[in-house]
Amino acid sequence: MSPSRPLIRKLPLAALAAALVAAAAFAGAAVPARALTVGIADNKPDMFADPRFAAAGIRIARLSVGWDALSSPWQLAELDAWLGAAQAAHVEPLVSFGHSPTDRRSLPTPEAFLFEFRRFRARYPWVREFATWNEANHCGEPTCHRPRLVAAYYRKLRRECPDCVILAAEVLDQPNMISWVRAFRHAAHEEPRYWGLHTYIDANRGRIRGTRRLVRAVKGLIWFTETGGIVARHNPHKVTFPESTRHAAAATRFLFRRLVPLSRRVTRVYIYQWSAGPAPATWDSGLIGPTGRARPAYRVLTRVLRRQRARETAGRTGGTTPLPPAIR
């Protein structure tokens, strides 16, 4: 018998668990999840002034920007407004880069992408969470067939800001997702620590297939950086499902009851979007309607957040605080 085996058997369970977690983290494997954090993805800064936003206790939000935003005066003005409002509200931003709004099909070289990232960091040094590319596997994006290029962007960001949280890419739960992720990972020469997933198809079709496939394919933490129930779409689309405020509430319930529990590595959820945009908006998944009235999905979210806060309080007080009813 090996002399080390009796020592392993006598090792306290807590110490053994800690050793296993440390070994997994060192090897790049998944580690047990932290508590779920829920935020909002919305490019409109007016949500930060909505009393309901503050009352919900939301402390994270996501903003999508063009990779060349600092070279465009109007994009820069929007950035300053959104990030300034987030900072004033003490909300931690996740900034997701994507196609240029002025030239959708153009892609920068990795060096040009890095140059723009350095400019961004110089202007907003307090922002420390980034997603390399928004919906990188969607074929409406110029990166649909360019996973190697997005991997090169990712490597540039990781080297430039090793203390930042860098999501490998944000992918949409569509059929090409896993092949795209595998090609990206091969080109990146590493197992990324963070992935972004947009679970619109799973959440709105009441299925778990796409999310479960990504959970099985990667080892890092998974953030649902855009998700939620869709009220209406007024744009060309091939993926169909019901659309209404009632459907959006059901999809949001399904998201928290079935998709989030698929893995302890799902540690963040960003609901898109806080409020419906003004007409003629082509997409509406707002928790708040265009007249300012809260929709049923908003009530689903507030119940989730209340239950979350109750769990946190119960954890701090040894379980003496009763939990509110579960989401029905």
Short mmCIF file of C-alpha atoms in Angstrom, two decimals:
data_model
loop_
_atom_site.label_atom_id
_atom_site.label_comp_id
_atom_site.label_asym_id
_atom_site.label_seq_id
_atom_site.Cartn_x
_atom_site.Cartn_y
_atom_site.Cartn_z
CA MET A 1 0.00 0.00 0.00
CA SER A 2 1.25 3.47 -0.82
CA PRO A 3 2.28 5.40 2.33
CA SER A 4 0.24 8.40 1.15
CA ARG A 5 -3.13 6.61 1.19
CA PRO A 6 -3.67 6.59 4.98
CA LEU A 7 -2.89 10.32 5.01
CA ILE A 8 -5.53 10.96 2.36
CA ARG A 9 -8.14 8.97 4.31
CA LYS A 10 -7.37 10.92 7.49
CA LEU A 11 -7.48 14.32 5.79
CA PRO A 12 -10.48 16.34 7.03
CA LEU A 13 -13.25 16.54 4.47
CA ALA A 14 -13.18 20.36 4.36
CA ALA A 15 -9.45 20.38 3.69
CA LEU A 16 -9.80 17.69 1.05
CA ALA A 17 -12.56 19.66 -0.69
CA ALA A 18 -10.45 22.81 -0.64
CA ALA A 19 -7.52 20.92 -2.11
CA LEU A 20 -9.67 19.51 -4.90
CA VAL A 21 -11.05 22.94 -5.78
CA ALA A 22 -7.56 24.42 -5.86
CA ALA A 23 -6.32 21.61 -8.06
CA ALA A 24 -9.25 22.05 -10.45
CA ALA A 25 -8.66 25.79 -10.68
CA PHE A 26 -4.96 25.25 -11.36
CA ALA A 27 -5.76 22.78 -14.11
CA GLY A 28 -8.23 25.19 -15.75
CA ALA A 29 -11.20 22.95 -14.97
CA ALA A 30 -14.54 24.22 -13.70
CA VAL A 31 -14.81 25.06 -10.02
CA PRO A 32 -18.01 25.09 -7.92
CA ALA A 33 -20.18 28.09 -8.70
CA ARG A 34 -20.61 31.21 -6.71
CA ALA A 35 -24.04 32.67 -6.04
CA LEU A 36 -26.05 33.75 -9.06
CA THR A 37 -25.96 37.48 -9.85
CA VAL A 38 -28.73 39.03 -11.96
CA GLY A 39 -28.39 42.21 -13.99
CA ILE A 40 -29.80 44.03 -17.02
CA ALA A 41 -28.53 44.34 -20.58
CA ASP A 42 -29.78 47.55 -22.18
CA ASN A 43 -28.03 50.32 -24.10
CA LYS A 44 -30.45 52.99 -22.88
CA PRO A 45 -29.05 54.84 -19.84
CA ASP A 46 -32.46 56.00 -18.60
CA MET A 47 -32.89 52.76 -16.62
CA PHE A 48 -30.36 53.99 -14.06
CA ALA A 49 -32.72 56.86 -13.16
CA ASP A 50 -35.77 54.58 -12.82
CA PRO A 51 -36.59 54.14 -9.09
CA ARG A 52 -37.65 50.56 -9.82
CA PHE A 53 -34.14 49.74 -11.03
CA ALA A 54 -32.58 50.92 -7.76
CA ALA A 55 -35.33 49.29 -5.67
CA ALA A 56 -34.63 45.94 -7.34
CA GLY A 57 -31.06 46.06 -6.03
CA ILE A 58 -29.49 45.50 -9.46
CA ARG A 59 -25.74 46.06 -9.35
CA ILE A 60 -24.54 44.84 -12.76
CA ALA A 61 -25.46 45.89 -16.31
CA ARG A 62 -24.25 45.15 -19.82
CA LEU A 63 -23.57 47.56 -22.68
CA SER A 64 -22.86 46.54 -26.28
CA VAL A 65 -20.65 48.89 -28.31
CA GLY A 66 -19.01 49.01 -31.72
CA TRP A 67 -15.34 48.05 -31.76
CA ASP A 68 -14.57 51.52 -33.16
CA ALA A 69 -16.80 53.48 -30.76
CA LEU A 70 -14.09 55.89 -29.64
CA SER A 71 -13.49 56.98 -33.24
CA SER A 72 -17.11 58.09 -33.66
CA PRO A 73 -18.32 61.30 -31.92
CA TRP A 74 -21.94 60.15 -31.55
CA GLN A 75 -20.94 56.71 -30.25
CA LEU A 76 -18.52 58.34 -27.81
CA ALA A 77 -21.28 60.64 -26.52
CA GLU A 78 -23.54 57.63 -25.93
CA LEU A 79 -20.71 55.78 -24.18
CA ASP A 80 -20.02 58.73 -21.88
CA ALA A 81 -23.71 59.02 -21.00
CA TRP A 82 -24.27 55.31 -20.29
CA LEU A 83 -21.03 54.65 -18.40
CA GLY A 84 -21.36 57.90 -16.47
CA ALA A 85 -24.88 56.96 -15.36
CA ALA A 86 -23.74 53.43 -14.42
CA GLN A 87 -20.87 54.78 -12.37
CA ALA A 88 -23.14 57.27 -10.58
CA ALA A 89 -25.57 54.43 -9.75
CA HIS A 90 -22.70 52.20 -8.49
CA VAL A 91 -23.46 49.58 -11.15
CA GLU A 92 -20.63 47.40 -12.48
CA PRO A 93 -20.62 47.43 -16.30
CA LEU A 94 -19.87 44.58 -18.65
CA VAL A 95 -18.85 46.04 -22.03
CA SER A 96 -19.37 43.83 -25.07
CA PHE A 97 -17.62 44.72 -28.33
CA GLY A 98 -19.17 44.04 -31.71
CA HIS A 99 -19.55 45.24 -35.28
CA SER A 100 -19.17 48.89 -36.22
CA PRO A 101 -22.57 50.61 -36.53
CA THR A 102 -21.23 52.64 -39.45
CA ASP A 103 -19.68 49.73 -41.40
CA ARG A 104 -21.24 46.49 -40.22
CA ARG A 105 -19.18 44.11 -42.37
CA SER A 106 -15.73 45.54 -41.67
CA LEU A 107 -13.47 43.76 -39.19
CA PRO A 108 -10.32 45.20 -37.60
CA THR A 109 -7.00 43.45 -37.54
CA PRO A 110 -6.04 42.15 -34.07
CA GLU A 111 -3.59 45.07 -33.79
CA ALA A 112 -6.29 47.64 -34.65
CA PHE A 113 -8.67 45.98 -32.18
CA LEU A 114 -6.01 46.20 -29.46
CA PHE A 115 -5.38 49.87 -30.29
CA GLU A 116 -9.06 50.70 -29.81
CA PHE A 117 -9.18 48.68 -26.59
CA ARG A 118 -6.25 50.65 -25.19
CA ARG A 119 -8.04 53.89 -26.01
CA PHE A 120 -11.15 52.59 -24.27
CA ARG A 121 -9.19 51.61 -21.14
CA ALA A 122 -7.46 54.99 -21.04
CA ARG A 123 -10.80 56.82 -21.08
CA TYR A 124 -12.67 54.44 -18.73
CA PRO A 125 -10.01 52.82 -16.50
CA TRP A 126 -12.61 51.76 -13.93
CA VAL A 127 -14.31 49.38 -16.39
CA ARG A 128 -12.82 45.93 -15.92
CA GLU A 129 -15.25 43.44 -17.47
CA PHE A 130 -15.37 42.87 -21.23
CA ALA A 131 -16.79 40.45 -23.77
CA THR A 132 -14.59 40.00 -26.83
CA TRP A 133 -17.41 39.94 -29.42
CA ASN A 134 -21.20 40.08 -29.30
CA GLU A 135 -23.03 37.04 -30.77
CA ALA A 136 -19.87 36.04 -32.59
CA ASN A 137 -21.40 32.90 -34.17
CA HIS A 138 -24.48 34.70 -35.51
CA CYS A 139 -24.27 34.98 -39.29
CA GLY A 140 -25.58 38.52 -39.14
CA GLU A 141 -22.17 39.26 -37.67
CA PRO A 142 -19.02 39.41 -39.81
CA THR A 143 -17.40 36.98 -37.35
CA CYS A 144 -19.78 34.11 -38.14
CA HIS A 145 -17.06 32.23 -40.08
CA ARG A 146 -14.09 33.86 -38.35
CA PRO A 147 -13.62 32.14 -34.96
CA ARG A 148 -9.83 32.24 -35.37
CA LEU A 149 -9.91 36.02 -35.74
CA VAL A 150 -12.10 36.45 -32.64
CA ALA A 151 -9.68 34.18 -30.76
CA ALA A 152 -6.86 36.53 -31.80
CA TYR A 153 -8.87 39.48 -30.42
CA TYR A 154 -9.41 37.58 -27.19
CA ARG A 155 -5.72 36.82 -26.77
CA LYS A 156 -4.86 40.50 -27.29
CA LEU A 157 -7.33 41.57 -24.59
CA ARG A 158 -6.13 38.92 -22.14
CA ARG A 159 -2.50 39.97 -22.53
CA GLU A 160 -3.28 43.68 -22.38
CA CYS A 161 -5.37 43.47 -19.21
CA PRO A 162 -4.58 40.31 -17.22
CA ASP A 163 -6.51 41.67 -14.22
CA CYS A 164 -9.69 42.22 -16.25
CA VAL A 165 -12.49 39.71 -16.68
CA ILE A 166 -12.47 38.85 -20.39
CA LEU A 167 -15.25 36.71 -21.82
CA ALA A 168 -13.98 34.55 -24.67
CA ALA A 169 -16.98 35.44 -26.83
CA GLU A 170 -20.73 35.74 -26.53
CA VAL A 171 -22.47 33.06 -28.56
CA LEU A 172 -26.09 32.54 -29.53
CA ASP A 173 -27.75 29.18 -28.86
CA GLN A 174 -28.13 28.25 -32.53
CA PRO A 175 -26.98 25.11 -34.41
CA ASN A 176 -23.43 26.27 -35.27
CA MET A 177 -22.62 27.23 -31.67
CA ILE A 178 -20.55 24.20 -30.62
CA SER A 179 -18.50 23.94 -33.83
CA TRP A 180 -17.76 27.68 -33.58
CA VAL A 181 -16.74 27.39 -29.92
CA ARG A 182 -14.44 24.44 -30.65
CA ALA A 183 -12.71 26.30 -33.49
CA PHE A 184 -12.30 29.36 -31.26
CA ARG A 185 -10.84 27.32 -28.42
CA HIS A 186 -8.40 25.55 -30.75
CA ALA A 187 -7.17 28.91 -32.09
CA ALA A 188 -6.97 30.48 -28.62
CA HIS A 189 -4.67 27.67 -27.35
CA GLU A 190 -6.32 27.77 -23.93
CA GLU A 191 -9.49 26.89 -22.05
CA PRO A 192 -11.18 30.27 -21.47
CA ARG A 193 -12.33 31.04 -17.95
CA TYR A 194 -15.51 32.86 -19.04
CA TRP A 195 -18.06 32.45 -21.81
CA GLY A 196 -21.10 34.53 -22.71
CA LEU A 197 -24.29 32.83 -23.90
CA HIS A 198 -27.47 34.32 -25.36
CA THR A 199 -30.25 31.88 -24.55
CA TYR A 200 -33.07 33.43 -26.54
CA ILE A 201 -34.01 30.28 -28.45
CA ASP A 202 -33.98 27.98 -25.43
CA ALA A 203 -35.83 30.42 -23.16
CA ASN A 204 -38.50 31.34 -25.70
CA ARG A 205 -39.06 27.80 -26.98
CA GLY A 206 -39.10 26.29 -23.50
CA ARG A 207 -36.21 23.94 -24.18
CA ILE A 208 -32.81 23.26 -22.61
CA ARG A 209 -30.93 21.71 -25.54
CA GLY A 210 -28.72 24.61 -26.61
CA THR A 211 -27.70 25.66 -23.11
CA ARG A 212 -26.93 22.08 -22.08
CA ARG A 213 -24.73 21.62 -25.15
CA LEU A 214 -22.57 24.60 -24.21
CA VAL A 215 -22.38 23.47 -20.57
CA ARG A 216 -21.00 20.14 -21.78
CA ALA A 217 -18.63 21.66 -24.34
CA VAL A 218 -16.76 24.19 -22.15
CA LYS A 219 -15.21 24.18 -18.69
CA GLY A 220 -15.28 27.86 -17.77
CA LEU A 221 -17.97 29.90 -16.07
CA ILE A 222 -20.97 30.75 -18.24
CA TRP A 223 -22.73 34.09 -18.11
CA PHE A 224 -26.12 34.50 -19.81
CA THR A 225 -25.20 37.95 -21.12
CA GLU A 226 -28.45 38.41 -23.05
CA THR A 227 -31.62 36.51 -22.38
CA GLY A 228 -35.28 36.94 -21.56
CA GLY A 229 -38.74 36.64 -22.98
CA ILE A 230 -39.59 38.38 -26.24
CA VAL A 231 -42.72 40.49 -26.50
CA ALA A 232 -42.53 41.40 -30.19
CA ARG A 233 -40.15 41.41 -33.17
CA HIS A 234 -40.62 43.60 -36.21
CA ASN A 235 -37.62 42.41 -38.20
CA PRO A 236 -36.90 39.51 -40.58
CA HIS A 237 -36.45 36.27 -38.61
CA LYS A 238 -36.55 32.53 -39.24
CA VAL A 239 -36.73 31.33 -35.62
CA THR A 240 -40.36 31.40 -34.51
CA PHE A 241 -42.14 31.19 -31.15
CA PRO A 242 -45.10 32.96 -29.50
CA GLU A 243 -44.66 36.68 -28.82
CA SER A 244 -46.61 38.61 -26.17
CA THR A 245 -46.18 40.02 -22.68
CA ARG A 246 -47.64 36.80 -21.27
CA HIS A 247 -45.20 34.69 -23.29
CA ALA A 248 -42.28 36.87 -22.14
CA ALA A 249 -43.18 36.24 -18.50
CA ALA A 250 -43.41 32.47 -19.10
CA ALA A 251 -40.03 32.49 -20.87
CA THR A 252 -38.45 34.42 -17.99
CA ARG A 253 -39.82 31.90 -15.48
CA PHE A 254 -38.46 29.05 -17.60
CA LEU A 255 -35.08 30.74 -17.74
CA PHE A 256 -34.70 30.80 -13.96
CA ARG A 257 -36.43 27.49 -13.23
CA ARG A 258 -34.85 25.31 -15.92
CA LEU A 259 -31.88 26.95 -17.68
CA VAL A 260 -29.98 28.53 -14.79
CA PRO A 261 -30.05 25.29 -12.71
CA LEU A 262 -28.46 23.28 -15.55
CA SER A 263 -25.00 24.03 -14.16
CA ARG A 264 -23.43 25.59 -11.08
CA ARG A 265 -21.09 27.32 -13.54
CA VAL A 266 -23.93 29.58 -14.67
CA THR A 267 -23.15 32.48 -12.34
CA ARG A 268 -24.62 35.56 -14.03
CA VAL A 269 -27.78 36.44 -15.92
CA TYR A 270 -28.35 39.70 -17.79
CA ILE A 271 -31.99 40.19 -18.80
CA TYR A 272 -32.47 42.05 -22.09
CA GLN A 273 -34.00 44.61 -21.87
CA TRP A 274 -35.15 46.96 -19.10
CA SER A 275 -37.60 49.01 -21.16
CA ALA A 276 -39.13 48.84 -24.62
CA GLY A 277 -37.59 51.24 -27.10
CA PRO A 278 -39.59 53.96 -28.81
CA ALA A 279 -41.33 53.27 -32.12
CA PRO A 280 -40.36 52.08 -34.66
CA ALA A 281 -38.31 49.61 -32.56
CA THR A 282 -37.71 46.29 -34.34
CA TRP A 283 -37.27 44.32 -31.09
CA ASP A 284 -39.18 44.43 -27.81
CA SER A 285 -38.29 42.30 -24.80
CA GLY A 286 -38.70 45.11 -22.27
CA LEU A 287 -39.61 44.47 -18.66
CA ILE A 288 -41.18 47.93 -18.74
CA GLY A 289 -43.58 48.84 -21.54
CA PRO A 290 -43.33 51.94 -23.75
CA THR A 291 -45.78 53.83 -21.50
CA GLY A 292 -43.67 53.13 -18.42
CA ARG A 293 -45.92 50.40 -17.05
CA ALA A 294 -44.30 47.27 -15.61
CA ARG A 295 -45.05 44.07 -17.50
CA PRO A 296 -45.59 40.54 -16.10
CA ALA A 297 -41.94 39.57 -16.76
CA TYR A 298 -40.85 42.42 -14.47
CA ARG A 299 -42.84 40.86 -11.65
CA VAL A 300 -41.21 37.50 -12.34
CA LEU A 301 -37.78 39.13 -12.10
CA THR A 302 -38.55 40.99 -8.87
CA ARG A 303 -39.70 37.73 -7.26
CA VAL A 304 -36.41 36.12 -8.30
CA LEU A 305 -34.43 39.01 -6.85
CA ARG A 306 -36.40 39.01 -3.58
CA ARG A 307 -35.84 35.29 -3.16
CA GLN A 308 -32.15 35.75 -3.88
CA ARG A 309 -31.80 38.47 -1.26
CA ALA A 310 -33.68 36.31 1.26
CA ARG A 311 -31.26 33.44 0.64
CA GLU A 312 -28.30 35.75 1.16
CA THR A 313 -29.80 37.08 4.39
CA ALA A 314 -30.58 33.56 5.59
CA GLY A 315 -26.99 32.56 4.86
CA ARG A 316 -25.65 35.45 6.92
CA THR A 317 -28.02 34.81 9.83
CA GLY A 318 -27.74 31.03 9.93
CA GLY A 319 -31.00 30.35 8.15
CA THR A 320 -33.29 32.21 10.55
CA THR A 321 -34.89 34.40 7.87
CA PRO A 322 -37.91 32.75 6.16
CA LEU A 323 -37.74 32.50 2.39
CA PRO A 324 -40.55 33.96 0.25
CA PRO A 325 -42.62 31.58 -1.87
CA ALA A 326 -40.91 29.97 -4.85
CA ILE A 327 -41.56 31.21 -8.37
CA ARG A 328 -44.75 29.66 -9.71
#
